[in-house]
mmCIF file of C-alpha atoms in Angstrom:
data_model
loop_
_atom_site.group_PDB
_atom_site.id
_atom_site.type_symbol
_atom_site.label_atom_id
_atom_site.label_comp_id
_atom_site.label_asym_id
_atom_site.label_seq_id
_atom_site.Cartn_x
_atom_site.Cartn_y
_atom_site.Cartn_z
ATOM 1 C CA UNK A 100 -33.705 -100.316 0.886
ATOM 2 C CA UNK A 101 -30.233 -99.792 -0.756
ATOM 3 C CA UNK A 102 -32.340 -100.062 -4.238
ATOM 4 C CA UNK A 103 -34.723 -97.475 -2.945
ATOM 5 C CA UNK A 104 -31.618 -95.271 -2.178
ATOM 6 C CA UNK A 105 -29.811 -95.715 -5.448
ATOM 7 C CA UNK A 106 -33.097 -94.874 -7.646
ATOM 8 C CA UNK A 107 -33.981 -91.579 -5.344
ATOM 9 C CA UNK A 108 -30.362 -90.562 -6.309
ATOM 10 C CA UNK A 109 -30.428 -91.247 -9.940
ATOM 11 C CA UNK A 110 -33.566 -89.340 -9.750
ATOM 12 C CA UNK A 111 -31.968 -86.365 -8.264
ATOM 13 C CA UNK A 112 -29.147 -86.565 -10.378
ATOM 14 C CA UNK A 113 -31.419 -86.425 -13.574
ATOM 15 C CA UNK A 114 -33.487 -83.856 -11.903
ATOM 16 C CA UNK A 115 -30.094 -81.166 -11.415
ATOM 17 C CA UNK A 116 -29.366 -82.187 -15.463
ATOM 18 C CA UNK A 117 -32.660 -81.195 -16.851
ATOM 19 C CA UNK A 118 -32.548 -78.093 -14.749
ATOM 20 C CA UNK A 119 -29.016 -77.550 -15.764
ATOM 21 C CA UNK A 120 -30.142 -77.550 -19.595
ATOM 22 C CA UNK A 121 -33.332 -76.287 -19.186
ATOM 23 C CA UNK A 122 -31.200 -73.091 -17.373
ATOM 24 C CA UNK A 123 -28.948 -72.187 -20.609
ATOM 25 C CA UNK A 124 -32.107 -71.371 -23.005
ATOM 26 C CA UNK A 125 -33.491 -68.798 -20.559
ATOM 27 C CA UNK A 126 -30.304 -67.681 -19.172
ATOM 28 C CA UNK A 127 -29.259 -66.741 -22.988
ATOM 29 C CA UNK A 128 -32.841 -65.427 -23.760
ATOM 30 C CA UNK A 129 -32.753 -62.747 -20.831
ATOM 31 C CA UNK A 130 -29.135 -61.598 -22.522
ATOM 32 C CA UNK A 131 -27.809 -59.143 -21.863
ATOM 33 C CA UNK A 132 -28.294 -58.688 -18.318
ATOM 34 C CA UNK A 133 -24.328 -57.237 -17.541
ATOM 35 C CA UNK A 134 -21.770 -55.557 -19.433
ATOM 36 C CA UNK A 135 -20.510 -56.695 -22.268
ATOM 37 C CA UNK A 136 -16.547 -57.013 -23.028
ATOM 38 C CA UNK A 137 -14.932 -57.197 -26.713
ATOM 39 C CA UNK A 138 -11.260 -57.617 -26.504
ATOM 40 C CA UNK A 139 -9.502 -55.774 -29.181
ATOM 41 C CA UNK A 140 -5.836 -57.216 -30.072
ATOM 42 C CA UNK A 141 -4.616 -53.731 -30.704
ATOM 43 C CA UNK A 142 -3.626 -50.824 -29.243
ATOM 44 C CA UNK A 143 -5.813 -48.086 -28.279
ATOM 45 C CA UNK A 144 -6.286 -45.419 -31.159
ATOM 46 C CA UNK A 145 -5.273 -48.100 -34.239
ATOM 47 C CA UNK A 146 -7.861 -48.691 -36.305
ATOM 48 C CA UNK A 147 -9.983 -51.488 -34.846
ATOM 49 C CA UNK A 148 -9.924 -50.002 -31.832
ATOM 50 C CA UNK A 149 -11.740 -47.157 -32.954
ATOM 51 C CA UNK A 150 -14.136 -48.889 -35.668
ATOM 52 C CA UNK A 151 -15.075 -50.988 -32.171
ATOM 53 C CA UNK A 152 -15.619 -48.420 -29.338
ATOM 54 C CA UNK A 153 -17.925 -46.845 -32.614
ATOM 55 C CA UNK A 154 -19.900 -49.645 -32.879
ATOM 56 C CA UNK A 155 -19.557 -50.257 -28.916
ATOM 57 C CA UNK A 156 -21.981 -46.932 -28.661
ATOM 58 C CA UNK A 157 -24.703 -47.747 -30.877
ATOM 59 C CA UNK A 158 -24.549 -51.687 -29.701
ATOM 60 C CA UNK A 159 -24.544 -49.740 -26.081
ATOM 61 C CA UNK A 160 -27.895 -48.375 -26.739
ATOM 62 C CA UNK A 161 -29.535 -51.097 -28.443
ATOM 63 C CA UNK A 162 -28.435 -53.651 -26.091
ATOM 64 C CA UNK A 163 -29.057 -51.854 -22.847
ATOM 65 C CA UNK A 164 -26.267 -52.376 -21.156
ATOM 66 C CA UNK A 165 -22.439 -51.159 -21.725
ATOM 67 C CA UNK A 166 -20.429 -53.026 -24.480
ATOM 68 C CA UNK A 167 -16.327 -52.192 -22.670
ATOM 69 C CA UNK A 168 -13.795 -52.057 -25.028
ATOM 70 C CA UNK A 169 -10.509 -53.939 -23.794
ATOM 71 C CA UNK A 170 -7.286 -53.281 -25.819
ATOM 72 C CA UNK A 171 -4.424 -55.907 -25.256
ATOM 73 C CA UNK A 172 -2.050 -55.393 -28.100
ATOM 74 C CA UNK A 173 0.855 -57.411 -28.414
ATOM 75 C CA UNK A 174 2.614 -59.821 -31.068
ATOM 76 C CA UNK A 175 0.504 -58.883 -34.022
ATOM 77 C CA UNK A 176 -2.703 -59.105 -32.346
ATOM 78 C CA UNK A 177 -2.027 -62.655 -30.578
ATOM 79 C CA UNK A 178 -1.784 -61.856 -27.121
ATOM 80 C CA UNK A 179 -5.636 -60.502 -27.363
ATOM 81 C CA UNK A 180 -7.133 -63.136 -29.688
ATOM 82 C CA UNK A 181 -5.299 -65.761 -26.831
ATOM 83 C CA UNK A 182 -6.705 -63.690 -24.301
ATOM 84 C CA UNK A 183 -10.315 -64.124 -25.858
ATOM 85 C CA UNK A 184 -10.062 -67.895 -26.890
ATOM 86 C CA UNK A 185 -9.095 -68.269 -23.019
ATOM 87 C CA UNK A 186 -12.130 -66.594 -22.029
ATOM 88 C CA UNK A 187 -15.845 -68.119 -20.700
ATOM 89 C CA UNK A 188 -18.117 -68.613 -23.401
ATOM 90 C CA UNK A 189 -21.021 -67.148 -21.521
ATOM 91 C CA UNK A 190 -22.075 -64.287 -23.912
ATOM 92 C CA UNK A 191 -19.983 -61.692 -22.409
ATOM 93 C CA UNK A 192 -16.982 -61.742 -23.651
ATOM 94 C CA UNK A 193 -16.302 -61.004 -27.781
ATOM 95 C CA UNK A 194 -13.490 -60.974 -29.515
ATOM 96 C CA UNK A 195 -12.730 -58.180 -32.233
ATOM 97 C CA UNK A 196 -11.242 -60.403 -34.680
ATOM 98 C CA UNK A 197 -9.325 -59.470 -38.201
ATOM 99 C CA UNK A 198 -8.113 -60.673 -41.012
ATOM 100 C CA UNK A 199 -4.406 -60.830 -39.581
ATOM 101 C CA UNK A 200 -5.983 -62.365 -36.335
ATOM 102 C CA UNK A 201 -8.399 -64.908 -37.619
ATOM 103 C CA UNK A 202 -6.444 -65.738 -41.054
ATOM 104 C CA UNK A 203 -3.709 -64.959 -41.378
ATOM 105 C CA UNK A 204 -1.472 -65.335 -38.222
ATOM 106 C CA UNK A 205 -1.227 -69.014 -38.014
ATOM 107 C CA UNK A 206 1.309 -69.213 -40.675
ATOM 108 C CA UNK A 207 3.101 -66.245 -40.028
ATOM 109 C CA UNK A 208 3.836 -67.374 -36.595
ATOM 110 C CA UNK A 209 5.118 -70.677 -35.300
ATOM 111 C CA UNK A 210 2.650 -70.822 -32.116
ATOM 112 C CA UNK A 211 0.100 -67.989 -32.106
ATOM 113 C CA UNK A 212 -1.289 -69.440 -29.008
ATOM 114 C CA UNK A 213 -4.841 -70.113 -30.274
ATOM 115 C CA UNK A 214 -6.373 -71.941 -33.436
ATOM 116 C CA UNK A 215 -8.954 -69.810 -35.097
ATOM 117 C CA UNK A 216 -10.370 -72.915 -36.845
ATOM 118 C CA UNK A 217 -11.544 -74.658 -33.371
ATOM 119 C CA UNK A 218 -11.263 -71.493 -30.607
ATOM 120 C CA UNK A 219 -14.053 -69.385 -31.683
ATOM 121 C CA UNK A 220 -17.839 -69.119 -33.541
ATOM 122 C CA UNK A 221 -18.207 -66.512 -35.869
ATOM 123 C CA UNK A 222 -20.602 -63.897 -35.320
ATOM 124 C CA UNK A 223 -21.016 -61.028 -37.459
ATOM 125 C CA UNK A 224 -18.705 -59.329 -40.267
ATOM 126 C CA UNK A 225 -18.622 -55.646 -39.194
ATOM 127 C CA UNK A 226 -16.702 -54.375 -42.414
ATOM 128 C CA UNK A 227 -13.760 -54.635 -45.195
ATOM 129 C CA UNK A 228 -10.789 -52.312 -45.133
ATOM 130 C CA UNK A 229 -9.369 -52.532 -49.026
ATOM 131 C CA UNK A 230 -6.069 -51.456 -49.759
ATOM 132 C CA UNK A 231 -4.881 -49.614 -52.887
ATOM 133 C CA UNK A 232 -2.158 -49.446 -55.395
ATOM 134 C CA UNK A 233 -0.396 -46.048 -55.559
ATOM 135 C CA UNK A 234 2.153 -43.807 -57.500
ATOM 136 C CA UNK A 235 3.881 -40.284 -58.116
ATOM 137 C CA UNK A 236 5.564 -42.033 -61.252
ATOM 138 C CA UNK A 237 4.639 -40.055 -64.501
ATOM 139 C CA UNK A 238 4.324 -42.377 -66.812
ATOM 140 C CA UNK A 239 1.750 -44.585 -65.078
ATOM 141 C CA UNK A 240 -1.854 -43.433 -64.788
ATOM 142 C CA UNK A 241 -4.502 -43.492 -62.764
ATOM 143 C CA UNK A 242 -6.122 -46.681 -63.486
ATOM 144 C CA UNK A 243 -3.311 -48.047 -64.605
ATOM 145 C CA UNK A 244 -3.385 -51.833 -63.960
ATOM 146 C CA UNK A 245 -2.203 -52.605 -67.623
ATOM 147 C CA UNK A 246 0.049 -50.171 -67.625
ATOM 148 C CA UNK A 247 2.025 -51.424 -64.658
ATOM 149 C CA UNK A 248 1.858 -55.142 -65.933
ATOM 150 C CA UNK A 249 3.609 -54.379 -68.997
ATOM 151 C CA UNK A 250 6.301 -52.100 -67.695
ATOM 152 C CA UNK A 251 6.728 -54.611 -64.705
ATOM 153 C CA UNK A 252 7.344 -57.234 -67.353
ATOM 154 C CA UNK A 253 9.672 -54.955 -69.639
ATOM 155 C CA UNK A 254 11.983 -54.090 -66.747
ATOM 156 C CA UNK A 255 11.625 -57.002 -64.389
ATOM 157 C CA UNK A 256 12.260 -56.359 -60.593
ATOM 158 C CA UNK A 257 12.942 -52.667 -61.565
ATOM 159 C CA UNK A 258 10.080 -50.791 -60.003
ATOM 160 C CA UNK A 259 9.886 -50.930 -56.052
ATOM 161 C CA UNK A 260 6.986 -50.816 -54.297
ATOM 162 C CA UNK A 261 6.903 -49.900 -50.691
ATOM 163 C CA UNK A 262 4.828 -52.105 -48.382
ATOM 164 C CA UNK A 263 4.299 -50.953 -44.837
ATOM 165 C CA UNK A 264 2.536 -53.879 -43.471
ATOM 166 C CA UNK A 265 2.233 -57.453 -43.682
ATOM 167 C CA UNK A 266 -1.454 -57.169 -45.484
ATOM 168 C CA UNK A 267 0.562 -55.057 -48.175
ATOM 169 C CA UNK A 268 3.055 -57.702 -48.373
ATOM 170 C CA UNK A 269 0.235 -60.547 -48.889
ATOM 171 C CA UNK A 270 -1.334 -58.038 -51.356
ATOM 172 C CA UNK A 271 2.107 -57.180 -53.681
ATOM 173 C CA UNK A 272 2.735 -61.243 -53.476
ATOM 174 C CA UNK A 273 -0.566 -62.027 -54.842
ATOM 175 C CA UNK A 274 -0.889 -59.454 -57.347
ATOM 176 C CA UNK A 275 3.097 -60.385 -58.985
ATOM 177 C CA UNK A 276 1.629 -63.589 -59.006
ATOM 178 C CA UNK A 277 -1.837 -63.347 -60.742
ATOM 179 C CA UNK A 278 -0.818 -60.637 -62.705
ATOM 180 C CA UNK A 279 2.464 -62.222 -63.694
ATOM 181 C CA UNK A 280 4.253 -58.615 -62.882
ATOM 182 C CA UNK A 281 7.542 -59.169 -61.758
ATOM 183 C CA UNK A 282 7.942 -55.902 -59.255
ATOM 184 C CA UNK A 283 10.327 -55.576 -56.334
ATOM 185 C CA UNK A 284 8.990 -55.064 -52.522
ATOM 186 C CA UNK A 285 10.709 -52.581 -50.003
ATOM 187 C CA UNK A 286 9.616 -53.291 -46.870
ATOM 188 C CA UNK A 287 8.238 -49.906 -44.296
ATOM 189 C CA UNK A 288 7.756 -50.728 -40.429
ATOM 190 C CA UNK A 289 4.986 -48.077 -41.040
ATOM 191 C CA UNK A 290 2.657 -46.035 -43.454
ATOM 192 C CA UNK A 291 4.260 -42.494 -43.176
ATOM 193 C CA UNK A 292 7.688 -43.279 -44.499
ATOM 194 C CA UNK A 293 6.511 -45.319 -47.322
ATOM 195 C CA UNK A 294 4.211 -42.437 -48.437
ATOM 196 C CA UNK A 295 6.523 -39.975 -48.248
ATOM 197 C CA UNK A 296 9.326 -41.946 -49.795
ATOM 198 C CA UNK A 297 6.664 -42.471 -52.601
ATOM 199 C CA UNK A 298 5.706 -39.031 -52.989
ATOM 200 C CA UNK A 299 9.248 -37.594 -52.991
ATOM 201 C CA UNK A 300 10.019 -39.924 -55.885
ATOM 202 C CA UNK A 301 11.970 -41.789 -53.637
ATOM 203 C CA UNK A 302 10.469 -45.373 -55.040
ATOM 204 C CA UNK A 303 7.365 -45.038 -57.757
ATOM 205 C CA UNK A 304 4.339 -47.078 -56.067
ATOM 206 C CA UNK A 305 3.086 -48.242 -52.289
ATOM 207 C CA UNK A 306 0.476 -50.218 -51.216
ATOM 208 C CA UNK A 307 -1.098 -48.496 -48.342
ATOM 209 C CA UNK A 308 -4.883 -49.117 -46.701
ATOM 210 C CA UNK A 309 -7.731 -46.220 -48.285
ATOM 211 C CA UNK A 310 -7.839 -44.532 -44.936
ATOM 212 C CA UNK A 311 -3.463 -43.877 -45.060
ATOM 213 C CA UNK A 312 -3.797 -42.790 -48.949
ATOM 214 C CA UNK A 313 -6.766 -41.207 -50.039
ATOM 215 C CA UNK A 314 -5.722 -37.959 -48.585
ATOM 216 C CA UNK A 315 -2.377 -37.539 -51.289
ATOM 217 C CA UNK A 316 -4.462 -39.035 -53.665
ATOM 218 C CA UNK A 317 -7.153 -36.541 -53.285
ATOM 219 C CA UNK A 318 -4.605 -33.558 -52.735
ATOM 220 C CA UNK A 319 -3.021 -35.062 -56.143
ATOM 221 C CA UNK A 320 0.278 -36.241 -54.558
ATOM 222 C CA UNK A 321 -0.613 -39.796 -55.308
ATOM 223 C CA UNK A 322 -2.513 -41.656 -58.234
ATOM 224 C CA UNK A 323 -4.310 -44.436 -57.673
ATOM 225 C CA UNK A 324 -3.529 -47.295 -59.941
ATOM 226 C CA UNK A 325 -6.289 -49.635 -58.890
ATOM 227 C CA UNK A 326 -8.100 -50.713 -55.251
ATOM 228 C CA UNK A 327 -7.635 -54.226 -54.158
ATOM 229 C CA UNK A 328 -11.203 -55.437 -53.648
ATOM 230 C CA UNK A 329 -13.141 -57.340 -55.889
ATOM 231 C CA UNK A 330 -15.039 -54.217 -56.737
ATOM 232 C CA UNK A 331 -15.136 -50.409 -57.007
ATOM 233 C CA UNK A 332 -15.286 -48.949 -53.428
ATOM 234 C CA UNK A 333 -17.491 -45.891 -52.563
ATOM 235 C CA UNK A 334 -14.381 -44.834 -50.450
ATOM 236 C CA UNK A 335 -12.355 -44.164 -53.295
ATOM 237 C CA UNK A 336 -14.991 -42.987 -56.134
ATOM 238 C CA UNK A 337 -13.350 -43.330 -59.636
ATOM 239 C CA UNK A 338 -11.000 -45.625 -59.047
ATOM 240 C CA UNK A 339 -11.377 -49.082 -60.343
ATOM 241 C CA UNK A 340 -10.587 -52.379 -58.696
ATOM 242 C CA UNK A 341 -7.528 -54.476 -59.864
ATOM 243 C CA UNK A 342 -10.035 -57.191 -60.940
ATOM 244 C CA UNK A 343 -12.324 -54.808 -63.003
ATOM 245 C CA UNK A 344 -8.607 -53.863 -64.645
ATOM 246 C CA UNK A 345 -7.956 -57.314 -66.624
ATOM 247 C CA UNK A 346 -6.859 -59.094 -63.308
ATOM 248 C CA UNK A 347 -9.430 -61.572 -62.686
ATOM 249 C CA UNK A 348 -10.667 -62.673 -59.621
ATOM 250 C CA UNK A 349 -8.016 -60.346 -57.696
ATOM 251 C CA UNK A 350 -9.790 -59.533 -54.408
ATOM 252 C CA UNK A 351 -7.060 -59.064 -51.469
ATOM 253 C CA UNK A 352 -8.249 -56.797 -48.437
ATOM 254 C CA UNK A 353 -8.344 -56.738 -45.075
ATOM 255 C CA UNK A 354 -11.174 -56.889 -42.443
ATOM 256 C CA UNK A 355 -12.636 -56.466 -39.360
ATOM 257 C CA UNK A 356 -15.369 -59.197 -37.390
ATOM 258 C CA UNK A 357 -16.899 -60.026 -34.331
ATOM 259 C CA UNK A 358 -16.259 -63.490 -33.133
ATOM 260 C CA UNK A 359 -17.034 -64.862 -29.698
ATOM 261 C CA UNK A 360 -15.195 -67.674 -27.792
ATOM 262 C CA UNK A 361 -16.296 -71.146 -28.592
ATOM 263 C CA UNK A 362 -19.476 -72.857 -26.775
ATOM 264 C CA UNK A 363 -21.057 -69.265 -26.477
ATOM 265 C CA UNK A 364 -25.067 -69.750 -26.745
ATOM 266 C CA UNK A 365 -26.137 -70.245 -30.252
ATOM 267 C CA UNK A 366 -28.821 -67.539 -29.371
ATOM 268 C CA UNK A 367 -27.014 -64.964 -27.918
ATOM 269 C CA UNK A 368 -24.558 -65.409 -31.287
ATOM 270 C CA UNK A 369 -27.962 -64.493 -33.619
ATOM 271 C CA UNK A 370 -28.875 -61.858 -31.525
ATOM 272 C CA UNK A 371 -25.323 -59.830 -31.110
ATOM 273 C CA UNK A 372 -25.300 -60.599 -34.998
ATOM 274 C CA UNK A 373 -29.074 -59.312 -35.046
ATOM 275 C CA UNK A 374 -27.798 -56.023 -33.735
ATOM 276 C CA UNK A 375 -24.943 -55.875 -35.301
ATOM 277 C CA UNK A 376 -26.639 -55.768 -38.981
ATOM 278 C CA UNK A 377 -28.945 -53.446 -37.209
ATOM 279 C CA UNK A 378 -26.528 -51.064 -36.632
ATOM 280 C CA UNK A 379 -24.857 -51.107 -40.177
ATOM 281 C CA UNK A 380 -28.067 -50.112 -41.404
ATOM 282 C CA UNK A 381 -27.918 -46.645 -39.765
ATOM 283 C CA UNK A 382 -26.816 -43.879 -42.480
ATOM 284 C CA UNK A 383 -25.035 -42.176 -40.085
ATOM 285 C CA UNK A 384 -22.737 -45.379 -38.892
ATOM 286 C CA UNK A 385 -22.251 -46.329 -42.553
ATOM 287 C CA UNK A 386 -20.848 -42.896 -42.865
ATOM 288 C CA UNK A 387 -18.841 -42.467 -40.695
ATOM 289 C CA UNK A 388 -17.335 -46.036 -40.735
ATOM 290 C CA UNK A 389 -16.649 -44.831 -44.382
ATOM 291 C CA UNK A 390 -14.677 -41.454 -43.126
ATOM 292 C CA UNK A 391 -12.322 -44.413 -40.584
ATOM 293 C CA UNK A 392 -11.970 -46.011 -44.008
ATOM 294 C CA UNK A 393 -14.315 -49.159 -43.220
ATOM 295 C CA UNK A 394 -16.631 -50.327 -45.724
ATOM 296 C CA UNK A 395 -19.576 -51.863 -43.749
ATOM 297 C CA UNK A 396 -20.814 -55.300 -44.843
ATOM 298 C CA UNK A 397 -23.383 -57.411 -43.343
ATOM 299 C CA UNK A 398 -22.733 -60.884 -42.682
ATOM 300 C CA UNK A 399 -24.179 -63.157 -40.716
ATOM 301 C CA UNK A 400 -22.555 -66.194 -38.452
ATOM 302 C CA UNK A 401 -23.170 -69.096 -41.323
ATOM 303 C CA UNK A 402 -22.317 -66.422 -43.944
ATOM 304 C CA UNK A 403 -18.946 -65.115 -41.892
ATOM 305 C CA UNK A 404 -18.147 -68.655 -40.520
ATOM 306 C CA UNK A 405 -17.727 -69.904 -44.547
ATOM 307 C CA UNK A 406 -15.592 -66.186 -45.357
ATOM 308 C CA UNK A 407 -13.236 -67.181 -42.714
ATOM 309 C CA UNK A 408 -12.668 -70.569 -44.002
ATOM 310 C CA UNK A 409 -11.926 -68.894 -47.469
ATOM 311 C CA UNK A 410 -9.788 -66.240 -45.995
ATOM 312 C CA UNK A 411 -7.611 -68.900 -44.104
ATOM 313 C CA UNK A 412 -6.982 -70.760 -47.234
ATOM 314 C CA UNK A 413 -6.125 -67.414 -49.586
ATOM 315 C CA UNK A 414 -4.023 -66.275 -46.578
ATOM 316 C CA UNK A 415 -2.183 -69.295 -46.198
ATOM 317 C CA UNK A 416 -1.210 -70.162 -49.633
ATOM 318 C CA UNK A 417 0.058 -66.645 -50.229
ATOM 319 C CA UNK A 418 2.074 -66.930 -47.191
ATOM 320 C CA UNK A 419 3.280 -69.769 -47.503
ATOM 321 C CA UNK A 420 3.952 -69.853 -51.208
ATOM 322 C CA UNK A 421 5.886 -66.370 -50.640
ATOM 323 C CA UNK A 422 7.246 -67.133 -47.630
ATOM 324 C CA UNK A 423 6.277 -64.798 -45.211
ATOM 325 C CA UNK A 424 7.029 -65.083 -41.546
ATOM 326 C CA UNK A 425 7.035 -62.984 -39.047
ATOM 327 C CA UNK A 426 8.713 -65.234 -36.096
#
């Protein structure tokens, strides 16, 4: 009798498991069924916040259901990213990550409060923000990678360059080191003063994000000495990369990705990646990511997932090796 018992509850235990499992597949195939949330680590009106709540409206319609933009700003974008980690990996909560965020930030701060490597799946690059090189100085040109080198080299720690932000800090530490151009960084709490300072003739170059320059350098304020991706951008037509310039394999820049809080369905992943590629395809997104300064890129979670494991590693040697720290 006690046998009898003991198999009937086995039975019914093994019975509530398979239905358990059996639940997740078609629980993630009728997503989404709610809103969706994306936690942005910034404050309202920076830039990720509005590259998101621009996606948000075409993933919106495509999705059928609201995708709610949640700002929670705060110690370079940790409080958020903690926030997310934190959060149930049901589908319904996202994460706008970056490359400060998901790179970067564990080695400029002693406990971020989350581990990018373990806290999160990757789920769809959205775009790449490169930075550029800039001056007022005379005597260096547009395009004028070479031309910096060897006056950076003749005059050693003679020409300042401003750097308003902690990605133009990793950029200036990895281009005096692969381009062996001993230059001297001034550090700007923000863009406007380092722009200005560098216009006036204050100090001769800045590294600045496309969106912040591209205005002087299009009034003819500024010159741009080279971009910092791996490539020419469309953003700034004419101006070549730093790698195209003699600097090999330069490629600094920063980004902006969708990442979702570990043990989120593997199929609600592919299919918020699904429409995220779907919506980079529109002209009219593409362009207008472009005018924010974002160059869209498609990647999907295998493809992003192996980025961010590069990113980490480029991030954290140049840190480390220039010793940057924020706390």
């Amino acid at each position: 009798m006690k046998s009898g018992f003991l198999k009937q509850g086995r039975r019914a235990m093994m019975l509530c498991s398979l239905a358990a499992v059996w639940a997740l597949p078609s629980q993630a195939q009728a997503w989404p069924d709610k809103p969706i949330r994306v936690i942005v680590p910034y404050a309202a009106g920076q830039g990720a916040d509005v590259l998101m709540r621009l996606l948000g409206q075409e993933l919106s319609a495509s999705l059928g259901q609201p995708v709610i933009v949640e700002n929670k700003a705060g110690a370079g974008g940790n409080i958020g990213t903690a926030a997310a980690a934190k959060s149930a990996p049901d589908g319904y909560t996202f994460l706008l990550g970056t490359n400060a965020t998901n790179a970067a930030n564990e080695f400029l701060y002693s406990n971020p409060g989350y581990s990018p490597a373990t806290d999160f799946e990757s789920v769809a690059m959205i775009g790449l923000l490169p930075m550029v090189i800039s001056t007022s100085a005379a005597d260096i040109p547009a395009n004028g990678v070479a031309k910096l080198i060897t006056q950076a080299r003749a005059h050693p720690q003679s020409l300042n360059v401003g750097l308003p932000s902690t990605t133009a800090n990793v950029v200036f530490a990895q281009f005096v080191k692969m381009a062996d151009a001993p230059l001297f960084g001034v550090k700007y709490k923000a863009s406007g003063q380092a722009l200005t300072d560098t216009i006036g003739g204050q100090i001769p170059l800045v590294i600045d994000t496309v969106t912040a320059s591209r205005a002087h350098i299009a009034a003819g304020r500024l010159k741009a000495i080279g971009i910092t991706s791996r490539n020419a951008s469309e953003m700034l037509p004419g101006v070549q990369s730093v790698a195209e310039q003699g600097v090999s394999g330069f490629d600094v820049v920063a980004w902006d990705a969708l990442f979702a809080p570990k043990g989120t369905p593997t199929l609600v992943i592919h299919k918020m990646s699904d429409h995220i590629a779907q919506a980079l395809a529109i002209p009219e997104m593409r362009k207008r990511m472009m005018d924010i300064g974002v160059e869209p890129l498609v990647m999907d979670p295998a493809k992003l997932k192996d980025f961010v494991q590069l990113e980490r590693k480029k991030w954290g040697d140049v840190i480390v090796s220039a010793n940057i720290r924020i706390d």
